[in-house]
Short mmCIF file of C-alpha atoms and ligand atoms in Angstrom, two decimals:
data_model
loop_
_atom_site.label_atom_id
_atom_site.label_comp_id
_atom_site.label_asym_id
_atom_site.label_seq_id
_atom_site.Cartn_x
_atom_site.Cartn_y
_atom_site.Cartn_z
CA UNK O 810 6.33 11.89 20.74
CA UNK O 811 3.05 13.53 21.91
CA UNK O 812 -0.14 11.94 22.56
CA UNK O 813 -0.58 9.41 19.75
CA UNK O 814 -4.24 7.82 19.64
CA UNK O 815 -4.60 7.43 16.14
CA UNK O 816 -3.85 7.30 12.14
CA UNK O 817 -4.97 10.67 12.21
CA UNK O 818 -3.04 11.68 14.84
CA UNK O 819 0.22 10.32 12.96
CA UNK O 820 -0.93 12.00 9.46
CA UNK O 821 -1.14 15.40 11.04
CA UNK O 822 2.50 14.97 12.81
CA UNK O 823 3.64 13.63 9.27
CA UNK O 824 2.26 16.88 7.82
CA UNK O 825 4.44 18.67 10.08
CA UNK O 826 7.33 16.69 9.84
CA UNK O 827 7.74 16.44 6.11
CA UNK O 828 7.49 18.61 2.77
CA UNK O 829 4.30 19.58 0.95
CA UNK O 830 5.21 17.68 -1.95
CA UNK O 831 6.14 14.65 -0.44
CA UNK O 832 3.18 14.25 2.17
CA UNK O 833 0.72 15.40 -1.13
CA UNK O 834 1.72 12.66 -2.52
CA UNK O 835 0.31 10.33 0.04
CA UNK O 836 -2.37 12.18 1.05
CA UNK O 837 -3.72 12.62 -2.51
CA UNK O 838 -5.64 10.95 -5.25
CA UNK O 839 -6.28 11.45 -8.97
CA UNK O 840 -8.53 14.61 -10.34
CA UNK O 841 -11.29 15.41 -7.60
CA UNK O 842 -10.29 12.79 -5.65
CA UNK O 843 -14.03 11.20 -5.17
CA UNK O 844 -12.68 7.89 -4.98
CA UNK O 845 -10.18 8.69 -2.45
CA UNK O 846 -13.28 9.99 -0.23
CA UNK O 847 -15.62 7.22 -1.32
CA UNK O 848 -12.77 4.76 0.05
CA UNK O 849 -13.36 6.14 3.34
CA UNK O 850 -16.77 7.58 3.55
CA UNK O 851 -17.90 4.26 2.53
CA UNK O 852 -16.31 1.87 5.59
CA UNK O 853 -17.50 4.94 7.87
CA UNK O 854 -21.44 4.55 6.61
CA UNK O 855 -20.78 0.97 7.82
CA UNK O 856 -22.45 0.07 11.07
CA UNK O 857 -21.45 -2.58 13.48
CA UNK O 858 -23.84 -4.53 15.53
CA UNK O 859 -23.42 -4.91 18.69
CA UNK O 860 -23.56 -8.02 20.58
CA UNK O 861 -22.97 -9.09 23.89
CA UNK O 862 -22.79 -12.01 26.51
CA UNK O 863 -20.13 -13.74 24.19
CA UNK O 864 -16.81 -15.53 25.83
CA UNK O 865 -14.49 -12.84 24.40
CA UNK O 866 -11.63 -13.18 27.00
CA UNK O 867 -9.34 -14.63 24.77
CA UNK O 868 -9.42 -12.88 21.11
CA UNK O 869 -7.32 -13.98 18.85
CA UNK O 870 -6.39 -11.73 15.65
CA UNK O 871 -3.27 -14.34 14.26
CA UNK O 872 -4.31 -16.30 10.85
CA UNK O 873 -2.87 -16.61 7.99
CA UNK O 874 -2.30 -15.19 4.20
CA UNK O 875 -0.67 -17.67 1.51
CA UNK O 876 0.06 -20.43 4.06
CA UNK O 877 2.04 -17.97 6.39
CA UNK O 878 1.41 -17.59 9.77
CA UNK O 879 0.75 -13.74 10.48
CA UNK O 880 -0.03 -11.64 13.89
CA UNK O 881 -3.02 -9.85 13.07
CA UNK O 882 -4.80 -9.22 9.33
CA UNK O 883 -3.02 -6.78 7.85
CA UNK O 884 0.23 -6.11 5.62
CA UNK O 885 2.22 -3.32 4.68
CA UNK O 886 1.32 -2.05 1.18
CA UNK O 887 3.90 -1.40 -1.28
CA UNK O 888 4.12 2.02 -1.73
CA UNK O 889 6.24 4.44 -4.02
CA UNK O 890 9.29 6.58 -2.30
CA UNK O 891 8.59 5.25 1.28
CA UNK O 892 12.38 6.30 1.56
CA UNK O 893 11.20 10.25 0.67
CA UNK O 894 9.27 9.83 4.10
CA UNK O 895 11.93 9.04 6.32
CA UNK O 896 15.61 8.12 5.38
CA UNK O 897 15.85 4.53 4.95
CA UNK O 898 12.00 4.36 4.97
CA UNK O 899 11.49 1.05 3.24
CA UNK O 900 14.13 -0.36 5.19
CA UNK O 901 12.35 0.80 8.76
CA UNK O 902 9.13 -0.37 7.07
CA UNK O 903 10.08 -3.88 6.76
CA UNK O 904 11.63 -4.11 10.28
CA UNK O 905 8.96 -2.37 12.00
CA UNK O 906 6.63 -5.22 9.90
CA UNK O 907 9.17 -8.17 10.75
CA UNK O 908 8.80 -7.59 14.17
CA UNK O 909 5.45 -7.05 14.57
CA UNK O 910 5.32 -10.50 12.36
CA UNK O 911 3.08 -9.29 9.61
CA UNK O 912 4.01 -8.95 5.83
CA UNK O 913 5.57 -5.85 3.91
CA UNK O 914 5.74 -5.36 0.75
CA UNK O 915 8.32 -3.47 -1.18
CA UNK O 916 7.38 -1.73 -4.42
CA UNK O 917 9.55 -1.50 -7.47
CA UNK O 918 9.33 2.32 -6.79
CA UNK O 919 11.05 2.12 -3.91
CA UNK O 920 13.78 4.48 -2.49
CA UNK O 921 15.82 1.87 -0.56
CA UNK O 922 16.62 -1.46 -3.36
CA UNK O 923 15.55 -4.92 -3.06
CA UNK O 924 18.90 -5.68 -1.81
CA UNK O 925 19.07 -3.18 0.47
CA UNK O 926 15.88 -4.38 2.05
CA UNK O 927 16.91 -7.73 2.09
CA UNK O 928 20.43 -7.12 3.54
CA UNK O 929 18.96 -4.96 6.89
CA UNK O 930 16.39 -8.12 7.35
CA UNK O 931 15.66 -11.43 7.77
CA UNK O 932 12.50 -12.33 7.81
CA UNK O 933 11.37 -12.54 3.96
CA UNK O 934 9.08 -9.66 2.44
CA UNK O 935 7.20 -9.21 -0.97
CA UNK O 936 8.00 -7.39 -3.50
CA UNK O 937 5.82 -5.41 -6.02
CA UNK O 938 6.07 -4.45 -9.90
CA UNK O 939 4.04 -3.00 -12.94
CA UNK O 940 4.48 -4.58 -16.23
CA UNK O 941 7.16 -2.18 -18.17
CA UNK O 942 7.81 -1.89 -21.75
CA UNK O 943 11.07 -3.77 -21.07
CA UNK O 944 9.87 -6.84 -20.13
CA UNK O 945 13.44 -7.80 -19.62
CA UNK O 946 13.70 -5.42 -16.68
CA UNK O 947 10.26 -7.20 -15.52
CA UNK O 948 12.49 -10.57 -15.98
CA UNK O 949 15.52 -8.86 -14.14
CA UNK O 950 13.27 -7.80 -11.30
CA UNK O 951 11.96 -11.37 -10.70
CA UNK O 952 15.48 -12.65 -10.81
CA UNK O 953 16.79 -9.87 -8.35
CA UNK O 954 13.03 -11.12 -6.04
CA UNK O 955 13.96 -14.95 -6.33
CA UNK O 956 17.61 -13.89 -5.09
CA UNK O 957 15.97 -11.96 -2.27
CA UNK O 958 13.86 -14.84 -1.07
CA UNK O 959 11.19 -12.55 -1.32
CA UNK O 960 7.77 -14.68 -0.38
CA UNK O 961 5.38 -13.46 -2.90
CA UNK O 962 5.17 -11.58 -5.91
CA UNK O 963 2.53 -8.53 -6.46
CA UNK O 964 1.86 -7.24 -9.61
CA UNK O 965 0.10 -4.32 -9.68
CA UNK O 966 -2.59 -4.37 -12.82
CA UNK O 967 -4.27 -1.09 -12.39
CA UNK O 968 -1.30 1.04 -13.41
CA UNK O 969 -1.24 1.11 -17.22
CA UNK O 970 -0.49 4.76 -16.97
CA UNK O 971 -0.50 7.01 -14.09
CA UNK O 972 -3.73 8.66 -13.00
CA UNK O 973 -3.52 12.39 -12.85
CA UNK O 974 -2.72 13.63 -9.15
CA UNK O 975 -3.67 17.31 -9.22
CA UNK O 976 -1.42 18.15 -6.32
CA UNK O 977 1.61 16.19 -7.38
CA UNK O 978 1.77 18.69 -10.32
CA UNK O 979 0.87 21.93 -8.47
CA UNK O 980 3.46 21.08 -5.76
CA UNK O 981 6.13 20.30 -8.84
CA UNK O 982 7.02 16.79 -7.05
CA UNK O 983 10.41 15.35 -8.77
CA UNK O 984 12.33 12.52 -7.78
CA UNK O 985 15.08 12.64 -6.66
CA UNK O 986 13.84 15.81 -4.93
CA UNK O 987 15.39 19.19 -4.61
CA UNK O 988 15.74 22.41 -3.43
CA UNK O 989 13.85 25.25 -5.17
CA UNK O 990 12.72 28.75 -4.71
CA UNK O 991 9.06 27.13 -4.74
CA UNK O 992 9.83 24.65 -2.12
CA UNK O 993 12.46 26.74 -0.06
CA UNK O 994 10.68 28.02 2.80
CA UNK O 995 9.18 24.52 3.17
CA UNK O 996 12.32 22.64 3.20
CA UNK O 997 14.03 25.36 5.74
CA UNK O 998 11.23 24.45 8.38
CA UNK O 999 11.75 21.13 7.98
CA UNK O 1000 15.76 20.77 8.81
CA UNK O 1001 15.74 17.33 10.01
CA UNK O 1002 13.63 15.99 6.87
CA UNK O 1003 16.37 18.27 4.94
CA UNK O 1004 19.74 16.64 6.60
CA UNK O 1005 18.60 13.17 6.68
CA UNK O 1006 16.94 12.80 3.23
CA UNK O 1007 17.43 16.29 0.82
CA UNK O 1008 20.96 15.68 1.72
CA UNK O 1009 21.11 11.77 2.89
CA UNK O 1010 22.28 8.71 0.94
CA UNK O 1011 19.18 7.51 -0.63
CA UNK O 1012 17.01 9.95 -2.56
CA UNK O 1013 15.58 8.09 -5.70
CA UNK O 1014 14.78 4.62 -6.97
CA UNK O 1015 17.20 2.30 -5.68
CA UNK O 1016 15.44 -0.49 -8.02
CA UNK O 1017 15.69 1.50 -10.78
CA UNK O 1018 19.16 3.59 -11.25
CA UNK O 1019 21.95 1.41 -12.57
CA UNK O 1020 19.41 -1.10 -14.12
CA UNK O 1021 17.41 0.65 -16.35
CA UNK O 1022 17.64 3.51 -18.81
CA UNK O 1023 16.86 7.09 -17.71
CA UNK O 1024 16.18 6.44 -14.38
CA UNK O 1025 19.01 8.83 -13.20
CA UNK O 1026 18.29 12.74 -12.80
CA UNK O 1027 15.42 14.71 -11.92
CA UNK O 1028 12.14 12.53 -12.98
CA UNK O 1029 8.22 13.82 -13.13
CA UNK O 1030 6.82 10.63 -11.95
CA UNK O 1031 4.13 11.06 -14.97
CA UNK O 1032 6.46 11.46 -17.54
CA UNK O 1033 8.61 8.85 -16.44
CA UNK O 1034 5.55 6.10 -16.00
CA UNK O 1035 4.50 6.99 -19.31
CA UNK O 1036 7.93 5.82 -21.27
CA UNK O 1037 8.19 3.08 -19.20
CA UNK O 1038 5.15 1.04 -18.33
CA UNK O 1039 3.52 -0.88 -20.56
CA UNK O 1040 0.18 0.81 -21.36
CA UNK O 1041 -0.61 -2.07 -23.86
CA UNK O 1042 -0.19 -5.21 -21.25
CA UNK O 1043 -3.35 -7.69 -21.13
CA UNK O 1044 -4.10 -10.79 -18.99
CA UNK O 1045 -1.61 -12.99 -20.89
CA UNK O 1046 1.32 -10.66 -20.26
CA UNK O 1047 0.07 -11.40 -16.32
CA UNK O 1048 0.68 -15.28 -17.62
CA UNK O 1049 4.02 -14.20 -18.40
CA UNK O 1050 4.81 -12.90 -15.27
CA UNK O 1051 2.79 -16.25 -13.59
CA UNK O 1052 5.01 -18.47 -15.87
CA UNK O 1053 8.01 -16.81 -14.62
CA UNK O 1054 7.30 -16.43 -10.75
CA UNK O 1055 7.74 -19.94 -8.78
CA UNK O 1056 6.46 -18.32 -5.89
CA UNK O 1057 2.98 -16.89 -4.59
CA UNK O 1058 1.61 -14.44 -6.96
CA UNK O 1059 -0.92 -11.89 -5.97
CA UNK O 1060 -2.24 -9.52 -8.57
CA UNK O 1061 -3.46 -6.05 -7.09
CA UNK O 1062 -5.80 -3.73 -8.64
CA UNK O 1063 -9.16 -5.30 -9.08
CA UNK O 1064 -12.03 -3.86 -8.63
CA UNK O 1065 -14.50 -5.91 -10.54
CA UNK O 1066 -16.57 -9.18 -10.61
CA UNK O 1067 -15.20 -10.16 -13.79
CA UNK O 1068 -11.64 -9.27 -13.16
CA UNK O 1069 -11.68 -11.34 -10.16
CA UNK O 1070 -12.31 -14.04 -12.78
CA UNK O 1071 -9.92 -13.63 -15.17
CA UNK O 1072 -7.20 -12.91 -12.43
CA UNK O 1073 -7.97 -16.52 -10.73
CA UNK O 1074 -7.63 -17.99 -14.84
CA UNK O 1075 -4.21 -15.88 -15.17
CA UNK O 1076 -2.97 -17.97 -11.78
CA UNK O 1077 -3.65 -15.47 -8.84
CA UNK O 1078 -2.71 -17.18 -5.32
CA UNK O 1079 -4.27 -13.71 -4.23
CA UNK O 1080 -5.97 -10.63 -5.51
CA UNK O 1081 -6.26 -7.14 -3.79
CA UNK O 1082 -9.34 -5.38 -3.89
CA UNK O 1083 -7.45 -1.98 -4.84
CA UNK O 1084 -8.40 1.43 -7.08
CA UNK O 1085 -4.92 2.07 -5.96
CA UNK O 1086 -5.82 4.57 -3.14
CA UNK O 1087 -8.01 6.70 -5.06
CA UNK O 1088 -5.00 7.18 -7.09
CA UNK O 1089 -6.08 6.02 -10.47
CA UNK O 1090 -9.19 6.35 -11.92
CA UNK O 1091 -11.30 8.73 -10.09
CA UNK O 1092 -14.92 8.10 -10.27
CA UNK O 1093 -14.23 4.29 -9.78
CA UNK O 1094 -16.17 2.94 -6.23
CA UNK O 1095 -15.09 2.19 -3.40
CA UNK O 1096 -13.30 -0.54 -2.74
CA UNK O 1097 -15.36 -1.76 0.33
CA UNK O 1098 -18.38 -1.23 -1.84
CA UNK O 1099 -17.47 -3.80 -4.37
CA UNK O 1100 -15.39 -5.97 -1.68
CA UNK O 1101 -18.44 -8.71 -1.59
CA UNK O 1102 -19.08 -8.89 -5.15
CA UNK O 1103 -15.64 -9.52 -5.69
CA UNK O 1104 -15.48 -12.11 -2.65
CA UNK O 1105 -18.24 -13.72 -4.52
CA UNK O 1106 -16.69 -14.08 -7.81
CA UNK O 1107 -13.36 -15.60 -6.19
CA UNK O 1108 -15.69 -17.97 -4.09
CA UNK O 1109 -12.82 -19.25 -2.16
CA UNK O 1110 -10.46 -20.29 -5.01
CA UNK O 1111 -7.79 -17.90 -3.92
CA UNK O 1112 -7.24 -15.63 -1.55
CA UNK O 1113 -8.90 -11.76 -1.21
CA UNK O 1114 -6.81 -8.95 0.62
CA UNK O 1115 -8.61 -5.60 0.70
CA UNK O 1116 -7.00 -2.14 0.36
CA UNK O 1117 -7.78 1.51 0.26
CA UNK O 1118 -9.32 3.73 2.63
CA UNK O 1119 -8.34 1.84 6.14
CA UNK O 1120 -7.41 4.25 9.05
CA UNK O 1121 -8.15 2.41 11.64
CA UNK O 1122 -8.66 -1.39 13.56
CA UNK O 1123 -12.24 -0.53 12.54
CA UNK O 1124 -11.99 -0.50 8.78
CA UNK O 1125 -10.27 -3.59 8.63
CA UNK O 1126 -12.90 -5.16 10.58
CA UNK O 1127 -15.59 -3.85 8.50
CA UNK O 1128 -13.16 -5.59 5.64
CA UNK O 1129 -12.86 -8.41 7.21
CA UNK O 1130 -16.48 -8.84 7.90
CA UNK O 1131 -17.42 -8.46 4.29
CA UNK O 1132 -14.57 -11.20 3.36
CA UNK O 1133 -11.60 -10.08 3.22
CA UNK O 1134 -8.44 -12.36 4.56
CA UNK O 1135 -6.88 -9.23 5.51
CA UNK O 1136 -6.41 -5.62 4.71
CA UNK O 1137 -3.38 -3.49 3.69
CA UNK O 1138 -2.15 -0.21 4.77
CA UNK O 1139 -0.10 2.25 2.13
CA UNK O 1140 -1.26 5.56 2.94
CA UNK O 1141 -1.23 4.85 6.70
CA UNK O 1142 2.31 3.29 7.18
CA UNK O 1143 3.75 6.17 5.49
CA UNK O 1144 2.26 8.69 7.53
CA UNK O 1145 3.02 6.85 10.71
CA UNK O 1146 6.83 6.93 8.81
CA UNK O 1147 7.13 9.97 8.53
CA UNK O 1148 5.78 10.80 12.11
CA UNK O 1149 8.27 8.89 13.60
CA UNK O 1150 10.20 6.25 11.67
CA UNK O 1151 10.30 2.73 12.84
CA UNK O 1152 8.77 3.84 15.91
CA UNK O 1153 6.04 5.37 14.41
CA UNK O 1154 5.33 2.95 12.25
CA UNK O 1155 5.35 0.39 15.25
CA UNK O 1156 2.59 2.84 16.91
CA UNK O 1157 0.41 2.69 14.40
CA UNK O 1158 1.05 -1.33 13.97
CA UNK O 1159 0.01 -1.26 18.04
CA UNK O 1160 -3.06 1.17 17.26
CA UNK O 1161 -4.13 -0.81 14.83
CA UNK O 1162 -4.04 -4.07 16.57
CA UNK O 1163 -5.71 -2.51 19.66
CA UNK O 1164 -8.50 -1.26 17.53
CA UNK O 1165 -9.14 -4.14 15.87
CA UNK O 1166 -9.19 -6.48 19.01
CA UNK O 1167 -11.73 -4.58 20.85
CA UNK O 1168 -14.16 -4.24 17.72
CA UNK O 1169 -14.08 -7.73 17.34
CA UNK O 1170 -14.71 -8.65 21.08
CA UNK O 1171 -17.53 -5.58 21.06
CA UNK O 1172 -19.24 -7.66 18.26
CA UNK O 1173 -18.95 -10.83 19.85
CA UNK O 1174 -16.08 -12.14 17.30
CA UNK O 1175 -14.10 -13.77 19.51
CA UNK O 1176 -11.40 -13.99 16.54
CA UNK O 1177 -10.21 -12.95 13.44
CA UNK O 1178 -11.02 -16.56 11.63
CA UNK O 1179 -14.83 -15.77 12.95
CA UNK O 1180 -15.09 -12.72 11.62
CA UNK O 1181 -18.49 -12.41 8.78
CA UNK O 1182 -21.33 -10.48 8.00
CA UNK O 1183 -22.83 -11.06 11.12
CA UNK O 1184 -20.56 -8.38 12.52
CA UNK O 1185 -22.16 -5.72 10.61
CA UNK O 1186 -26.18 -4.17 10.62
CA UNK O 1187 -28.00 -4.50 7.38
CA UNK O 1188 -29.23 -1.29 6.35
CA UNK O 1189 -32.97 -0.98 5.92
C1 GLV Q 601 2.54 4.44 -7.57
O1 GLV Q 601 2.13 3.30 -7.63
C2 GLV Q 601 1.75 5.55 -7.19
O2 GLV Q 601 0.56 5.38 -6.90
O3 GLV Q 601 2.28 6.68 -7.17
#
């Protein structure tokens, strides 16, 4: 691999590595994609203080999310078609994770299936769904999650229907994906990506085909989210899923004081701070801007994770500094996937570790438990 100092560094191999269509579909958000930039313009207008003459020789990033004991503060976010990125994507994903002994979590939208995932590991993950129309495929799921030993349930609440991604639809992304005369020349120069995916094993939902209707064949991803998820699902359809999970649930997608609320009534272990990468409704803030009011709201009666925007060690210990128990990764894991697989993903596990060790020390945090606003300059 070349010289590999950063996220960035992996996203622009991944753009090399891997179709238009497919990276797009990482790399974008909804409409203009202002929330995708406000994600990250808003951790960068963060400022750190600087502090010094503190015993930092022995920084510490382990602690722990929903009673588990974890290396550093981060997970793997679930993310659709990981498997798209690299063959056997959500598989590599969860080993890469394993070993590095922080949590992954596999979405329902997956390429490689629950069971597949569980069967090439051993260490248990979590596993992600919407609410769908069929809430007996949302009942199936949880069944196929218990069998799994999967360690928590995430449901994702900010998905009613699928925000408009401008570039999914000018690069005519379909799943499973194929060769056309728009996408030709692209494929060609990317032969490896071709053999091992175009042509591999595993090219569309593994969660999905065989277990639910018209999941097979070539699928728009809007079309298909709109006849199957459940646009009309409230907070007592989350009860459902609460009264139906016995394990740790952690509901992902909010972005608001009173959300946090009701999410903590409906039985949250956890919420994610989350406007789904940018993904969903565009024009929504940031979610590092609205990370302390939601910290507030919760006031230590569950757990808050933090998503969207982190690229580096940095980010998550601006998030981490404005109280977040740790941070999650979906746009960077799949870039560091497609760069270079396990190992790549590995990399940018090691980056971010590295990064986030030496901001802490540089602020006089001499671990991750210790981490607060003090980390951070007010802004006059
Ligand atoms: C799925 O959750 C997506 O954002 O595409």
């Amino acid at each position: 691999m070349p010289l590999i100092q950063s996220i960035d560094d992996l996203r622009k191999i991944a753009r090399r590595r891997i179709p238009r269509a497919i990276f797009d579909y990482a790399d974008g958000g909804s409409y203009q994609e202002r929330t995708l930039r406000a994600n990250a313009a808003d951790l960068d207008a963060l400022s750190f203080r600087q502090r010094v003459m503190v015993d930092v020789s022995s920084t510490s990033l382990a602690t722990t999310v929903l009673g588990t004991k974890i290396s550093m503060p981060l997970a793997i976010a679930p993310t659709g078609l990981a498997g798209l990125f690299h063959a056997d994507g959500e598989i590599l994903g969860a080993q890469a994770a394993a070993a590095f002994g922080i949590p992954f979590c596999l979405s329902t939208m997956s390429i490689c299936s629950i069971e597949d995932v569980r069967a090439a590991t051993n260490r248990p993950f979590w596993f992600q769904q919407y609410l769908m129309r069929d809430r007996g495929f949302n009942q199936a799921l949880i069944e196929r999650a218990i069998a799994a030993q999967c360690s928590a349930l995430m449901l994702t609440l900010d998905l009613p229907l699928l925000g408009e991604r401008w570039r999914d639809a000018r690069n005519g992304l379909c799943i499973p994906p194929r060769l056309s005369l728009r996408n030709a020349w692209d494929v060609v120069t990317k032969p490896a990506w071709a053999m091992k995916v175009l042509f591999g094993k595993r090219r569309t939902f593994g969660n999905l085909v065989g277990h639910i209707k018209g999941a097979s064949g070539v699928l728009n991803l809007a079309e298909w989210t709109h006849s199957q998820f459940d646009a009309s699902a409230t907070w007592r359809d989350v009860e459902w899923v609460r009264s139906r999970w016995p394990g740790r649930l952690i509901l992902k997608g909010v972005l608001d004081a009173d959300d946090a609320r009701f999410a903590l009534a409906a039985g949250a272990d956890a919420v994610v701070v989350s406007n789904h990468g940018g993904r969903q409704l565009d024009g929504a803030p940031s979610t590092i801007e609205v990370l302390p009011e939601v910290v507030a709201a919760i006031d230590g009666r569950c757990e808050v994770l933090f998503d969207g925007g982190i690229r580096s060690g940095q980010d998550i210990a601006k998030a981490l500094a404005l109280g977040a128990r740790a941070g999650l990764i979906g746009k960077s894991f799949l870039f560091a996937l497609a760069a270079g697989g396990e190992a790549g993903v590995t990399r940018a596990l090691d980056i971010l570790r590295n990064e986030l060790r030496v901001t802490l020390a540089l602020t006089g945090t001499p671990n991750a438990a210790a981490a607060g606003p003090h980390m951070l300059r007010v802004r006059s």
